[in-house]
Coordinates of C-alpha atoms and ligand atoms in Angstrom, one line a residue:
Chain A
M5 CA 12.2 -2.9 -6.2
S6 CA 14.4 -0.7 -4.1
E7 CA 18.0 -1.0 -3.2
Y8 CA 17.2 -1.1 0.5
L9 CA 13.8 -2.6 0.7
G10 CA 14.2 -5.4 -1.9
E11 CA 11.6 -6.6 -4.3
Y12 CA 8.0 -6.6 -3.2
K13 CA 4.6 -6.9 -4.9
A14 CA 2.6 -4.7 -2.6
V15 CA 2.8 -2.9 0.7
Y16 CA -0.1 -2.4 3.2
K17 CA -1.0 -0.9 6.5
A18 CA -2.5 -3.8 8.3
K19 CA -3.6 -5.3 11.5
S20 CA -5.1 -8.5 12.9
A21 CA -8.9 -8.5 12.9
C22 CA -9.0 -10.9 15.9
G23 CA -9.4 -9.1 19.2
D24 CA -7.6 -11.7 21.3
I25 CA -4.5 -11.6 19.0
L26 CA -4.4 -7.8 19.1
G27 CA -4.7 -7.8 22.8
K28 CA -1.3 -9.0 23.6
A29 CA 0.5 -8.1 20.4
Q30 CA 2.5 -5.0 20.6
D31 CA 1.5 -3.8 17.2
G32 CA -0.7 -5.2 14.5
G33 CA -0.4 -8.9 15.5
I34 CA 0.3 -9.8 11.8
V35 CA 2.6 -12.8 12.4
T36 CA 0.2 -14.5 14.8
S37 CA -2.9 -13.9 12.7
M38 CA -1.2 -14.9 9.4
F39 CA -0.1 -18.2 10.9
A40 CA -3.4 -18.7 12.6
Y41 CA -5.2 -18.2 9.3
A42 CA -2.7 -20.3 7.4
L43 CA -3.1 -23.2 9.9
E44 CA -6.9 -22.9 9.6
A45 CA -6.8 -22.8 5.8
G46 CA -4.3 -25.6 5.5
I47 CA -1.6 -23.4 3.9
I48 CA 0.7 -24.6 6.7
D49 CA 0.4 -27.5 9.1
G50 CA 2.7 -26.0 11.7
A51 CA 4.8 -23.0 12.4
I52 CA 8.2 -22.5 14.0
V53 CA 7.8 -19.5 16.3
A54 CA 9.6 -18.0 19.3
G55 CA 7.8 -19.2 22.4
P56 CA 8.4 -18.5 26.1
G57 CA 11.5 -20.3 27.5
A58 CA 12.5 -21.5 30.9
E59 CA 14.0 -18.2 31.9
P60 CA 12.0 -15.0 31.8
Y61 CA 12.5 -13.0 28.5
K62 CA 14.6 -15.8 27.0
P63 CA 12.6 -17.0 24.0
E64 CA 12.9 -20.6 22.9
P65 CA 11.8 -21.9 19.4
M66 CA 8.7 -24.0 19.4
I67 CA 6.5 -25.7 16.8
A68 CA 2.9 -24.6 17.0
T69 CA 0.5 -26.8 15.3
T70 CA -2.7 -25.3 16.8
I71 CA -4.0 -21.8 17.2
E72 CA -3.9 -22.2 21.0
E73 CA -0.1 -22.9 20.8
L74 CA 0.3 -19.9 18.5
L75 CA -1.5 -17.6 21.0
A76 CA 0.7 -18.9 23.8
A77 CA 3.8 -17.7 21.9
R78 CA 2.6 -14.3 20.7
G79 CA 4.3 -11.0 21.6
T80 CA 7.5 -9.2 20.6
K81 CA 10.7 -10.8 21.7
Y82 CA 13.8 -8.8 22.5
S83 CA 16.4 -11.4 22.0
I84 CA 16.8 -13.8 19.2
S85 CA 15.2 -17.2 19.2
P86 CA 17.1 -19.8 17.1
N87 CA 14.1 -20.8 15.0
M88 CA 16.1 -22.4 12.3
S89 CA 17.3 -25.0 14.8
L90 CA 13.9 -26.7 14.5
I91 CA 13.6 -26.7 10.7
K92 CA 14.6 -30.3 10.2
E93 CA 12.9 -31.6 13.4
A94 CA 9.7 -30.0 12.2
T95 CA 9.7 -32.4 9.2
R96 CA 10.7 -35.4 11.3
S97 CA 9.1 -35.9 14.7
Y98 CA 6.4 -33.3 14.0
G99 CA 5.9 -34.7 10.5
L100 CA 5.2 -31.3 8.9
D101 CA 4.9 -31.0 5.2
K102 CA 4.1 -27.4 5.0
I103 CA 6.1 -25.3 7.5
G104 CA 5.6 -21.8 8.5
I105 CA 8.5 -20.0 10.0
V106 CA 9.0 -16.5 11.4
G107 CA 12.4 -14.8 11.7
T108 CA 14.6 -11.8 11.5
P109 CA 16.1 -10.9 8.2
C110 CA 19.2 -13.0 8.9
Q111 CA 17.0 -16.0 9.8
I112 CA 15.1 -15.6 6.6
Q113 CA 18.4 -15.6 4.7
A114 CA 19.2 -18.8 6.5
V115 CA 15.8 -20.2 5.3
R116 CA 16.6 -19.4 1.7
K117 CA 20.1 -20.8 1.9
A118 CA 18.6 -23.9 3.4
Q119 CA 16.3 -24.2 0.4
L120 CA 19.0 -23.7 -2.3
Y121 CA 21.9 -25.3 -0.5
P122 CA 20.3 -28.0 1.7
I123 CA 23.7 -29.3 2.7
G124 CA 22.6 -30.9 6.0
L125 CA 18.9 -30.5 5.6
R126 CA 17.5 -33.5 3.7
D127 CA 14.0 -33.2 2.5
V128 CA 13.5 -29.7 4.0
P129 CA 13.7 -27.4 0.9
D130 CA 10.2 -28.1 -0.5
K131 CA 8.5 -28.1 2.8
I132 CA 8.8 -24.4 3.7
A133 CA 5.4 -23.0 2.9
L134 CA 5.4 -19.6 4.5
A135 CA 8.4 -17.6 5.8
I136 CA 7.4 -14.4 7.5
G137 CA 10.2 -11.9 8.2
I138 CA 10.3 -9.2 10.8
F139 CA 11.9 -5.8 10.3
C140 CA 15.0 -5.7 12.4
M141 CA 17.6 -3.1 13.2
E142 CA 19.6 -5.3 15.5
N143 CA 19.0 -7.8 18.3
F144 CA 20.2 -8.3 21.9
P145 CA 21.5 -11.6 22.9
Y146 CA 19.9 -12.8 26.1
Q147 CA 22.8 -11.9 28.3
G148 CA 23.0 -8.5 26.8
L149 CA 19.4 -7.9 27.7
Y150 CA 20.0 -9.3 31.1
Q151 CA 22.9 -6.9 31.6
M152 CA 20.7 -3.9 30.6
V153 CA 17.9 -4.9 32.9
E154 CA 19.8 -6.1 35.9
D155 CA 22.8 -3.8 35.9
H156 CA 21.8 -0.6 34.1
C157 CA 18.1 -0.6 35.2
A158 CA 18.9 -2.1 38.6
T159 CA 15.8 -4.4 38.2
K160 CA 15.6 -8.1 38.7
I161 CA 14.6 -9.6 35.3
D162 CA 12.2 -12.0 37.0
N163 CA 10.1 -9.1 38.2
V164 CA 9.9 -7.4 34.9
T165 CA 6.4 -7.4 33.4
K166 CA 7.1 -5.4 30.3
M167 CA 10.0 -4.0 28.3
D168 CA 9.7 -1.3 25.7
I169 CA 12.0 0.3 23.2
G170 CA 10.9 3.6 21.8
K171 CA 11.5 7.4 21.9
G172 CA 15.2 6.9 22.3
K173 CA 14.8 4.9 25.6
F174 CA 14.8 1.4 26.8
T175 CA 12.2 1.0 29.6
V176 CA 11.4 -1.8 31.9
Y177 CA 8.2 -2.0 34.0
T178 CA 7.8 -4.2 37.1
E179 CA 4.9 -5.9 38.9
R180 CA 4.7 -3.3 41.6
G181 CA 4.3 -0.4 39.2
A182 CA 7.9 0.8 39.2
H183 CA 9.7 1.5 36.0
A184 CA 13.3 2.2 35.0
E185 CA 14.6 3.6 31.8
I186 CA 17.9 4.1 30.2
P187 CA 18.9 6.0 27.1
L188 CA 19.1 3.7 24.1
K189 CA 22.7 5.0 23.6
V190 CA 23.7 3.0 26.6
T191 CA 22.3 -0.2 25.1
H192 CA 24.2 -0.1 21.8
K193 CA 27.3 -1.9 23.1
Y194 CA 25.1 -4.9 24.1
E195 CA 23.8 -5.5 20.6
Q196 CA 24.8 -8.7 19.1
P197 CA 28.0 -8.1 17.2
A198 CA 27.0 -10.2 14.2
C199 CA 24.1 -7.8 13.6
H200 CA 26.5 -5.3 12.4
V201 CA 27.4 -7.2 9.3
C202 CA 23.7 -7.7 8.4
L203 CA 22.7 -6.1 5.1
D204 CA 18.9 -6.5 5.4
Y205 CA 16.4 -4.5 7.4
V206 CA 13.0 -5.6 6.1
A207 CA 13.7 -9.3 5.4
N208 CA 14.0 -9.0 1.6
M209 CA 13.8 -12.7 1.1
A210 CA 10.7 -13.4 3.1
D211 CA 7.3 -14.3 1.6
I212 CA 5.8 -11.6 3.7
S213 CA 7.7 -9.1 5.8
T214 CA 6.2 -7.0 8.6
G215 CA 7.1 -4.5 11.3
S216 CA 5.6 -1.6 13.2
V217 CA 7.8 1.0 11.6
G218 CA 5.9 3.2 9.1
T219 CA 2.4 2.8 10.4
P220 CA 0.5 4.4 13.3
D221 CA 0.3 2.6 16.7
G222 CA -1.8 -0.5 16.6
W223 CA -1.0 -1.2 12.9
S224 CA 1.8 -2.9 11.1
T225 CA 3.5 -2.3 7.8
V226 CA 3.2 -5.4 5.6
M227 CA 5.3 -6.1 2.5
V228 CA 4.1 -8.9 0.3
R229 CA 7.0 -10.3 -1.7
S230 CA 6.6 -13.8 -3.2
K231 CA 3.8 -15.6 -5.0
A232 CA 3.2 -17.7 -1.9
G233 CA 3.1 -14.7 0.3
E234 CA 0.8 -12.8 -2.0
A235 CA -1.7 -15.7 -2.2
A236 CA -1.7 -16.3 1.6
F237 CA -2.0 -12.7 2.5
Q238 CA -4.8 -12.0 0.1
K239 CA -6.7 -15.0 1.4
A240 CA -6.2 -14.0 5.0
V241 CA -7.7 -10.6 4.2
D242 CA -10.6 -12.0 2.2
A243 CA -11.4 -14.4 5.0
G244 CA -11.5 -11.5 7.5
W245 CA -8.5 -12.5 9.6
I246 CA -6.5 -9.4 8.7
V247 CA -7.5 -5.8 7.9
A248 CA -5.4 -4.3 5.2
E249 CA -5.4 -0.8 3.9
S250 CA -3.4 1.1 1.3
M251 CA -0.2 2.7 2.4
D252 CA -0.9 5.8 0.4
G253 CA -0.8 8.9 2.5
V254 CA 0.0 6.9 5.7
K255 CA 2.5 8.8 7.9
P256 CA 5.3 8.2 8.5
G257 CA 4.9 5.6 5.8
L258 CA 7.4 3.7 3.7
E259 CA 9.7 6.7 3.6
L260 CA 10.7 6.1 7.2
V261 CA 11.1 2.4 6.6
E262 CA 13.4 3.2 3.7
K263 CA 15.3 5.7 5.8
L264 CA 16.0 3.3 8.6
A265 CA 16.9 0.5 6.1
K266 CA 19.4 2.8 4.5
T267 CA 20.9 3.8 7.8
K268 CA 21.3 0.2 8.8
I269 CA 22.6 -1.1 5.6
D270 CA 25.0 1.8 4.9
N271 CA 26.4 1.6 8.3
N272 CA 26.9 -2.1 8.1
R273 CA 28.5 -1.9 4.7
A274 CA 30.9 0.5 6.1
Y275 CA 31.6 -1.8 9.0
L276 CA 32.2 -4.8 6.6
E277 CA 34.7 -2.5 4.8
H278 CA 36.3 -1.6 8.0
R279 CA 36.7 -5.3 9.0
K280 CA 39.2 -5.6 6.2
H281 CA 41.6 -3.3 8.1
E282 CA 43.2 -2.6 4.8
G283 CA 46.9 -2.2 5.2
T284 CA 47.0 -2.8 9.0
L285 CA 46.0 -6.4 9.7
L286 CA 47.8 -9.5 8.5
K287 CA 44.5 -11.1 7.5
P288 CA 41.2 -9.3 7.0
L289 CA 38.3 -10.4 9.2
R290 CA 36.0 -12.7 7.3
S291 CA 33.0 -11.6 5.3
P292 CA 30.3 -14.1 4.6
Y293 CA 29.1 -12.4 1.4
I294 CA 30.3 -13.6 -2.0
Chain B
M22 CA 15.5 -12.5 -13.5
G23 CA 16.5 -12.2 -17.2
L24 CA 19.0 -15.0 -16.7
L25 CA 16.5 -17.5 -15.5
D26 CA 14.0 -16.7 -18.2
K27 CA 16.7 -17.5 -20.7
L28 CA 17.5 -20.6 -18.9
K29 CA 13.8 -21.7 -19.0
S30 CA 13.7 -20.8 -22.7
L31 CA 16.5 -23.2 -23.3
L32 CA 15.0 -26.0 -21.3
F33 CA 11.4 -25.7 -22.3
G34 CA 11.4 -24.1 -25.7
K35 CA 9.7 -21.0 -27.2
E36 CA 6.6 -21.0 -25.1
A37 CA 8.6 -20.3 -22.0
V38 CA 10.5 -17.6 -23.8
R39 CA 7.4 -15.6 -24.4
E40 CA 6.1 -16.2 -20.9
G41 CA 9.5 -15.2 -19.5
K42 CA 9.7 -12.0 -21.3
Q43 CA 6.9 -10.5 -19.4
D44 CA 8.8 -10.3 -16.2
A45 CA 12.2 -10.0 -17.7
K46 CA 14.2 -7.0 -16.4
P47 CA 13.7 -4.0 -18.7
G48 CA 17.5 -3.8 -19.0
A49 CA 17.9 -7.2 -20.5
K50 CA 20.0 -7.1 -23.6
P51 CA 18.2 -8.1 -26.7
A52 CA 21.5 -9.3 -28.1
D53 CA 21.4 -12.2 -25.7
E54 CA 18.3 -13.6 -27.3
A55 CA 20.2 -14.9 -30.3
I56 CA 22.3 -17.1 -28.0
V57 CA 19.1 -18.5 -26.4
E58 CA 17.1 -19.3 -29.5
K59 CA 19.8 -21.3 -31.2
P60 CA 20.0 -24.4 -29.0
V61 CA 16.2 -24.5 -28.7
E62 CA 15.6 -24.7 -32.4
Q63 CA 18.0 -27.4 -33.2
P64 CA 16.3 -30.4 -31.5
V65 CA 12.8 -29.2 -32.6
A66 CA 13.9 -28.8 -36.2
A67 CA 15.9 -32.0 -36.2
K68 CA 13.1 -34.3 -34.9
P69 CA 10.3 -34.1 -37.5
A70 CA 12.8 -34.7 -40.3
E71 CA 13.5 -38.2 -38.9
D72 CA 9.8 -39.1 -38.4
K73 CA 7.8 -40.7 -41.1
V74 CA 5.1 -38.4 -42.3
E75 CA 2.1 -40.7 -41.7
Q76 CA 3.1 -41.2 -38.1
V77 CA 3.1 -37.5 -37.2
E78 CA -0.4 -37.5 -35.7
Q79 CA 0.2 -40.4 -33.4
K80 CA 3.7 -39.5 -32.5
H81 CA 2.9 -36.1 -31.5
I82 CA 1.8 -37.0 -28.0
I83 CA 4.7 -39.4 -27.4
Q84 CA 7.2 -37.0 -28.8
K85 CA 6.1 -34.1 -26.8
P86 CA 8.4 -34.5 -23.9
K87 CA 11.2 -35.1 -26.3
E88 CA 10.5 -31.8 -28.0
E89 CA 10.8 -30.1 -24.7
K90 CA 14.0 -32.0 -24.0
P91 CA 16.6 -29.4 -23.3
V92 CA 19.5 -30.3 -25.5
A93 CA 20.7 -33.4 -27.3
D94 CA 23.8 -33.9 -25.3
K95 CA 23.8 -35.1 -21.8
I96 CA 26.8 -34.8 -19.6
T97 CA 28.6 -38.0 -18.4
V98 CA 28.8 -38.7 -14.7
G99 CA 30.6 -41.3 -12.8
H100 CA 30.4 -42.4 -9.2
V101 CA 33.9 -43.3 -7.9
H102 CA 33.8 -45.4 -4.7
M103 CA 36.7 -44.9 -2.4
S104 CA 36.5 -45.7 1.3
G105 CA 33.0 -44.8 2.0
C106 CA 29.8 -46.6 3.2
T107 CA 27.8 -46.1 0.0
G108 CA 25.5 -43.8 1.9
C109 CA 26.3 -41.0 -0.5
L110 CA 25.3 -43.1 -3.4
V111 CA 22.1 -44.1 -1.6
S112 CA 21.4 -40.5 -1.1
L113 CA 21.8 -39.8 -4.8
A114 CA 19.4 -42.7 -5.5
D115 CA 17.0 -41.2 -2.9
N116 CA 16.0 -38.6 -5.5
Y117 CA 13.8 -41.5 -6.6
E118 CA 12.0 -40.6 -9.8
G119 CA 14.2 -37.5 -9.8
L120 CA 17.2 -39.7 -10.4
L121 CA 15.5 -41.2 -13.4
T122 CA 14.7 -37.7 -14.7
I123 CA 18.4 -36.7 -14.3
L124 CA 19.6 -39.9 -16.0
D125 CA 16.9 -39.5 -18.7
K126 CA 17.5 -35.9 -19.6
Y127 CA 20.7 -34.6 -18.3
A128 CA 23.3 -37.1 -17.4
D129 CA 24.5 -40.6 -18.4
L130 CA 25.9 -42.6 -15.6
V131 CA 29.1 -44.0 -17.2
Y132 CA 30.7 -45.5 -14.2
C133 CA 29.4 -46.8 -10.9
L134 CA 30.6 -50.0 -9.6
T135 CA 27.4 -50.6 -7.6
L136 CA 25.0 -49.9 -10.4
A137 CA 26.7 -50.2 -13.7
D138 CA 28.9 -52.9 -15.2
V139 CA 32.0 -50.9 -16.1
R140 CA 35.2 -52.0 -14.4
H141 CA 37.6 -49.2 -15.2
I142 CA 37.4 -45.5 -14.7
P143 CA 36.4 -44.0 -18.1
E144 CA 36.7 -40.4 -19.4
M145 CA 33.8 -38.4 -17.9
D146 CA 32.5 -34.9 -17.4
V147 CA 31.8 -35.2 -13.7
A148 CA 33.2 -37.6 -11.2
L149 CA 31.3 -37.8 -7.9
V150 CA 33.9 -39.3 -5.6
E151 CA 32.5 -40.9 -2.4
G152 CA 34.8 -41.8 0.5
S153 CA 38.3 -40.9 1.6
V154 CA 41.3 -42.6 0.1
C155 CA 43.2 -45.4 1.9
I156 CA 46.8 -44.6 1.2
N157 CA 47.8 -48.1 2.2
D158 CA 45.9 -49.5 -0.7
E159 CA 47.6 -49.1 -4.0
C160 CA 44.6 -49.7 -6.1
S161 CA 42.8 -46.7 -4.4
M162 CA 45.8 -44.5 -4.9
E163 CA 45.9 -45.3 -8.6
E164 CA 42.2 -44.8 -9.0
I165 CA 42.0 -41.4 -7.4
L166 CA 44.8 -40.2 -9.7
E167 CA 43.0 -41.7 -12.7
T168 CA 39.8 -40.0 -11.7
R169 CA 41.5 -36.7 -11.7
E170 CA 43.0 -37.4 -15.1
R171 CA 39.8 -38.5 -16.7
A172 CA 37.2 -36.3 -15.2
K173 CA 36.6 -32.6 -16.2
I174 CA 35.0 -31.8 -12.8
V175 CA 35.8 -33.7 -9.7
V176 CA 33.2 -33.4 -7.0
A177 CA 34.0 -34.6 -3.5
L178 CA 30.7 -36.2 -2.6
G179 CA 30.0 -36.3 1.1
G180 CA 31.9 -35.7 4.3
C181 CA 34.5 -38.5 3.9
A182 CA 35.7 -37.3 0.5
C183 CA 35.7 -33.7 1.5
Y184 CA 37.0 -33.9 5.1
G185 CA 37.6 -37.4 6.1
N186 CA 34.5 -37.5 8.2
T187 CA 34.3 -40.8 10.3
T188 CA 37.3 -42.3 8.5
R189 CA 39.4 -39.6 10.4
F190 CA 38.8 -41.8 13.4
C191 CA 40.2 -45.0 11.8
R192 CA 43.4 -46.3 13.3
G193 CA 43.6 -49.6 11.5
G194 CA 43.2 -53.1 13.0
Q195 CA 39.8 -53.7 11.5
Q196 CA 39.0 -57.0 9.8
N197 CA 39.7 -58.1 7.1
Q198 CA 42.2 -55.4 6.2
P199 CA 43.8 -54.5 9.6
Q200 CA 46.7 -52.9 7.8
H201 CA 44.5 -50.2 6.3
E202 CA 45.0 -47.4 8.7
G203 CA 45.8 -44.3 6.7
F204 CA 42.8 -42.5 5.2
V205 CA 42.9 -39.0 3.7
P206 CA 40.3 -36.8 2.1
I207 CA 40.6 -36.8 -1.7
G208 CA 41.7 -33.2 -1.6
D209 CA 44.9 -34.1 0.0
L210 CA 45.9 -36.1 -3.1
I211 CA 44.3 -34.4 -6.0
K212 CA 42.8 -31.1 -6.9
V213 CA 39.1 -31.1 -6.2
D214 CA 36.7 -28.7 -7.9
V215 CA 33.5 -28.9 -5.8
Y216 CA 32.6 -30.0 -2.3
I217 CA 29.3 -31.5 -1.2
P218 CA 29.8 -31.8 2.5
A219 CA 27.7 -33.7 5.1
C220 CA 27.1 -37.3 6.2
A221 CA 25.2 -38.2 4.2
P222 CA 25.0 -35.4 1.6
T223 CA 21.3 -34.7 0.9
P224 CA 19.5 -35.9 -2.2
Q225 CA 18.5 -32.4 -3.0
Q226 CA 22.0 -30.9 -2.7
I227 CA 23.4 -33.6 -5.0
R228 CA 20.6 -33.0 -7.4
N229 CA 21.3 -29.3 -7.5
V230 CA 25.0 -29.8 -8.1
C231 CA 24.3 -32.3 -10.9
L232 CA 21.8 -29.8 -12.6
M233 CA 24.3 -26.9 -12.2
A234 CA 27.2 -29.0 -13.5
Y235 CA 25.0 -29.8 -16.6
L236 CA 24.4 -26.1 -17.1
L237 CA 28.0 -25.3 -16.6
L238 CA 29.1 -27.7 -19.3
K239 CA 26.3 -27.6 -21.7
G240 CA 24.6 -24.3 -21.2
N241 CA 25.2 -21.0 -23.0
D242 CA 27.1 -18.1 -21.4
E243 CA 24.3 -17.0 -19.2
Q244 CA 23.5 -20.4 -17.9
K245 CA 27.1 -20.9 -17.2
A246 CA 27.0 -17.7 -15.2
L247 CA 24.1 -18.9 -13.1
A248 CA 25.8 -22.3 -12.6
T249 CA 29.1 -20.6 -11.7
A250 CA 27.4 -18.3 -9.2
Y251 CA 25.7 -21.3 -7.7
L252 CA 28.7 -23.5 -7.6
T253 CA 31.2 -20.9 -6.5
P254 CA 30.7 -21.3 -2.7
L255 CA 31.1 -25.0 -3.1
M256 CA 34.2 -24.5 -5.1
N257 CA 35.5 -22.1 -2.4
L258 CA 34.9 -24.8 0.2
A259 CA 37.0 -27.2 -2.0
A260 CA 39.7 -24.6 -2.2
A261 CA 39.6 -23.9 1.5
G262 CA 41.0 -27.2 2.7
T263 CA 40.4 -30.7 3.8
E264 CA 39.7 -30.3 7.5
A265 CA 36.3 -29.7 9.1
C266 CA 34.9 -30.0 12.5
G267 CA 32.1 -28.5 14.6
C268 CA 34.9 -26.3 15.9
D269 CA 34.7 -24.3 12.6
L270 CA 31.6 -22.7 14.0
M271 CA 33.8 -21.3 16.8
T272 CA 36.9 -20.4 14.8
E273 CA 35.3 -19.2 11.6
V274 CA 31.9 -17.8 12.7
I275 CA 31.7 -16.9 16.4
N276 CA 35.3 -15.9 16.8
Q277 CA 34.9 -13.8 13.7
G278 CA 32.0 -12.0 15.2
L279 CA 29.6 -13.4 12.6
C280 CA 27.2 -15.7 14.5
M281 CA 23.7 -14.3 14.7
G282 CA 22.3 -17.3 16.4
C283 CA 19.9 -18.7 13.7
G284 CA 20.4 -22.3 14.6
S285 CA 20.9 -23.6 11.1
C286 CA 24.0 -25.4 12.2
A287 CA 22.2 -27.3 14.9
A288 CA 19.5 -28.4 12.5
A289 CA 22.1 -29.5 9.9
C290 CA 24.1 -31.7 12.2
T291 CA 23.4 -35.4 11.6
V292 CA 24.6 -36.6 14.9
R293 CA 22.9 -33.9 16.9
A294 CA 26.2 -32.7 18.3
I295 CA 25.0 -29.1 18.3
T296 CA 22.6 -27.5 20.7
M297 CA 21.8 -23.8 20.9
Q298 CA 22.8 -22.4 24.3
Y299 CA 22.1 -18.8 25.0
G300 CA 21.9 -17.9 21.4
K301 CA 25.0 -19.6 20.1
P302 CA 25.9 -23.1 19.0
Q303 CA 27.4 -25.4 21.6
V304 CA 29.2 -28.3 20.0
E305 CA 29.6 -31.6 21.8
R306 CA 33.0 -32.2 20.3
D307 CA 33.1 -35.9 21.3
L308 CA 30.0 -36.5 19.2
C309 CA 31.2 -34.6 16.1
I310 CA 32.2 -36.8 13.2
K311 CA 33.8 -34.0 11.2
C312 CA 31.4 -34.0 8.3
G313 CA 31.5 -30.3 7.7
A314 CA 27.7 -29.9 7.3
C315 CA 27.2 -27.3 10.1
Y316 CA 29.7 -24.8 8.8
A317 CA 28.6 -25.2 5.2
Q318 CA 25.0 -24.8 6.1
C319 CA 25.7 -21.7 8.2
P320 CA 24.5 -18.5 6.4
R321 CA 27.5 -16.8 7.8
S322 CA 30.0 -19.2 6.3
F323 CA 29.0 -18.1 2.8
F324 CA 26.0 -16.3 1.5
S325 CA 25.3 -15.1 -2.0
F326 CA 22.6 -12.5 -2.4
D327 CA 22.7 -13.1 -6.2
V328 CA 21.8 -16.7 -5.8
C329 CA 19.6 -16.7 -2.7
G330 CA 17.8 -13.6 -3.8
Q331 CA 16.5 -15.6 -6.7
Y332 CA 15.3 -18.4 -4.5
E333 CA 11.8 -18.3 -5.9
S334 CA 12.7 -18.6 -9.6
I335 CA 15.5 -21.0 -9.0
T336 CA 13.2 -23.3 -6.9
E337 CA 10.5 -23.1 -9.6
L338 CA 13.0 -23.9 -12.2
I339 CA 14.4 -26.9 -10.4
G340 CA 10.8 -28.1 -9.9
E341 CA 10.1 -27.8 -13.7
V342 CA 13.3 -29.4 -15.0
M343 CA 12.8 -32.3 -12.6
K344 CA 9.4 -33.1 -14.0
P345 CA 9.7 -36.5 -15.6
Ligands
LIG14 S1 24.3 -21.4 11.6 FE1 26.0 -20.0 11.8 S2 25.0 -18.0 12.3 FE2 23.5 -19.6 12.6 S3 23.7 -20.2 14.8 FE3 25.0 -21.6 13.7 S4 27.1 -20.6 13.7 FE4 25.6 -19.0 14.3
LIG15 S1 29.2 -30.7 14.6 FE1 27.9 -32.1 13.5 S2 27.5 -31.1 11.5 FE2 29.3 -30.1 12.4 S3 31.1 -31.3 11.5 FE3 30.5 -32.2 13.5 S4 29.2 -33.9 13.0 FE4 29.3 -32.5 11.2

């Protein structure tokens, strides 16, 4: 238990043991291989994931019920995919009884609220079998991303083959080998405003949370949190779908994860405080937290 | 976690207390234990005294569930039918065997025109009021006031009672009471304690509110605390007013810079008025029936870390207490 990282049972350095999943994944390919294993083992009968949309780099939620469909959806997304929008449909036209869902920390909060307060989500609460959360500092809405690519990088988004955030830069690569980069500083104003009230970095309420921060390239940090998460992850490792090693001595390790979590949460707490505009505004801006 | 363990101990007896202690927070106050033990021992001690000695062997199996029975008193619940379609009541009944468990262990249904033969609104702990109130109908006006007088907790069950819902669109002229044209949510006439929005409210949400109301009225201090934490957002909704619309997503979430594009609202809408467009909900306002489900489902309308953070234990607990 940590103030910033939430409760967890164990933490690992892990990656997918399947070559074809690792191939396209940016880091350890944990989400795809966990769901692939869970489908295979009957832990879930479908997963809500971010798939490719009609426009380039605009993810759309989709329900994958086969490993092929999962593979078609893999890869990091830079803008948010409203995965919760399919949570009821998954139990209706798809007839799923055991749903897997992946999401950012805020989406995992939405999952848990849906389970405890299923106000408009009849028969959904007991059908969520595996919720995987992704570490998340903030997200870009699609139009923000578009602005960064088309305007700041002067590149047509249709021609972009790859985007990358790292080392203080946002970089786009095109088909013809050109690349353009801008300092991350420039991108901040395009972040989704609602990300700045978010008080969760590592998806504290997920069954399993994962992200690339803390482990070397090609690996992911995996935090196992709930009973369901623990059981599924252990089985995936035992069945040889995922390689997991101890985090002991791994650099930069959990320390960096905690540091980033603290930065995000402290900043956002301060922003929530600021939103009250104590003494200046007639009415404080609303806080969702009670 | 300590809170839930204590809750389990009350509901399941001593076994659970021991089990629970293992993962109880180290900081849990031992003083609280005394509060917990008491209600557990009463029914256990009381039962055998009534039984004839020679029947003990046989009775053991039959009595077992009774020994685990939480507490002797149930709460009393009534369903008050105003201008609604009975869909909310059907939703309550759609807990299937869960409804029987609730009626068996936690609540007596003391009033329900559809299911029980009681004609007048009695005193009760919890009134689940379905439907809005027709102000042109004297009987309805009287009964809603009586409900407030005679119920400790008034729950607006469903979109019509909370927000008017489809009855907002009524303009009279319908057969066989064409003069009935004014319909208002119950909160415009009486003080309402808890809202359960949506058309129809879900069986699981109704179940959760019933269980929490039970704990609020019959539990010890700690259970009351859990129930209060759980019910607070639904009480806040009741305090916030009687108007709802898909527009709330705009005015209270997006306009306030709080929408992170999860899509819960779109999933919650019964009439599929909401689609996600470029990461934000787009409400087809002509389709919206003003049920209030989308806003209440939104994690950025209200979110309690205390309650949602314990989703695992609360879910397990609900599963256990709902066992027949
Ligand atoms: S549920 Fe709330 S946060 Fe999620 S998309 Fe709808 S309005 Fe936005
Ligand atoms: S948009 Fe849908 S869920 Fe929201 S109030 Fe209207 S009908 Fe209800």
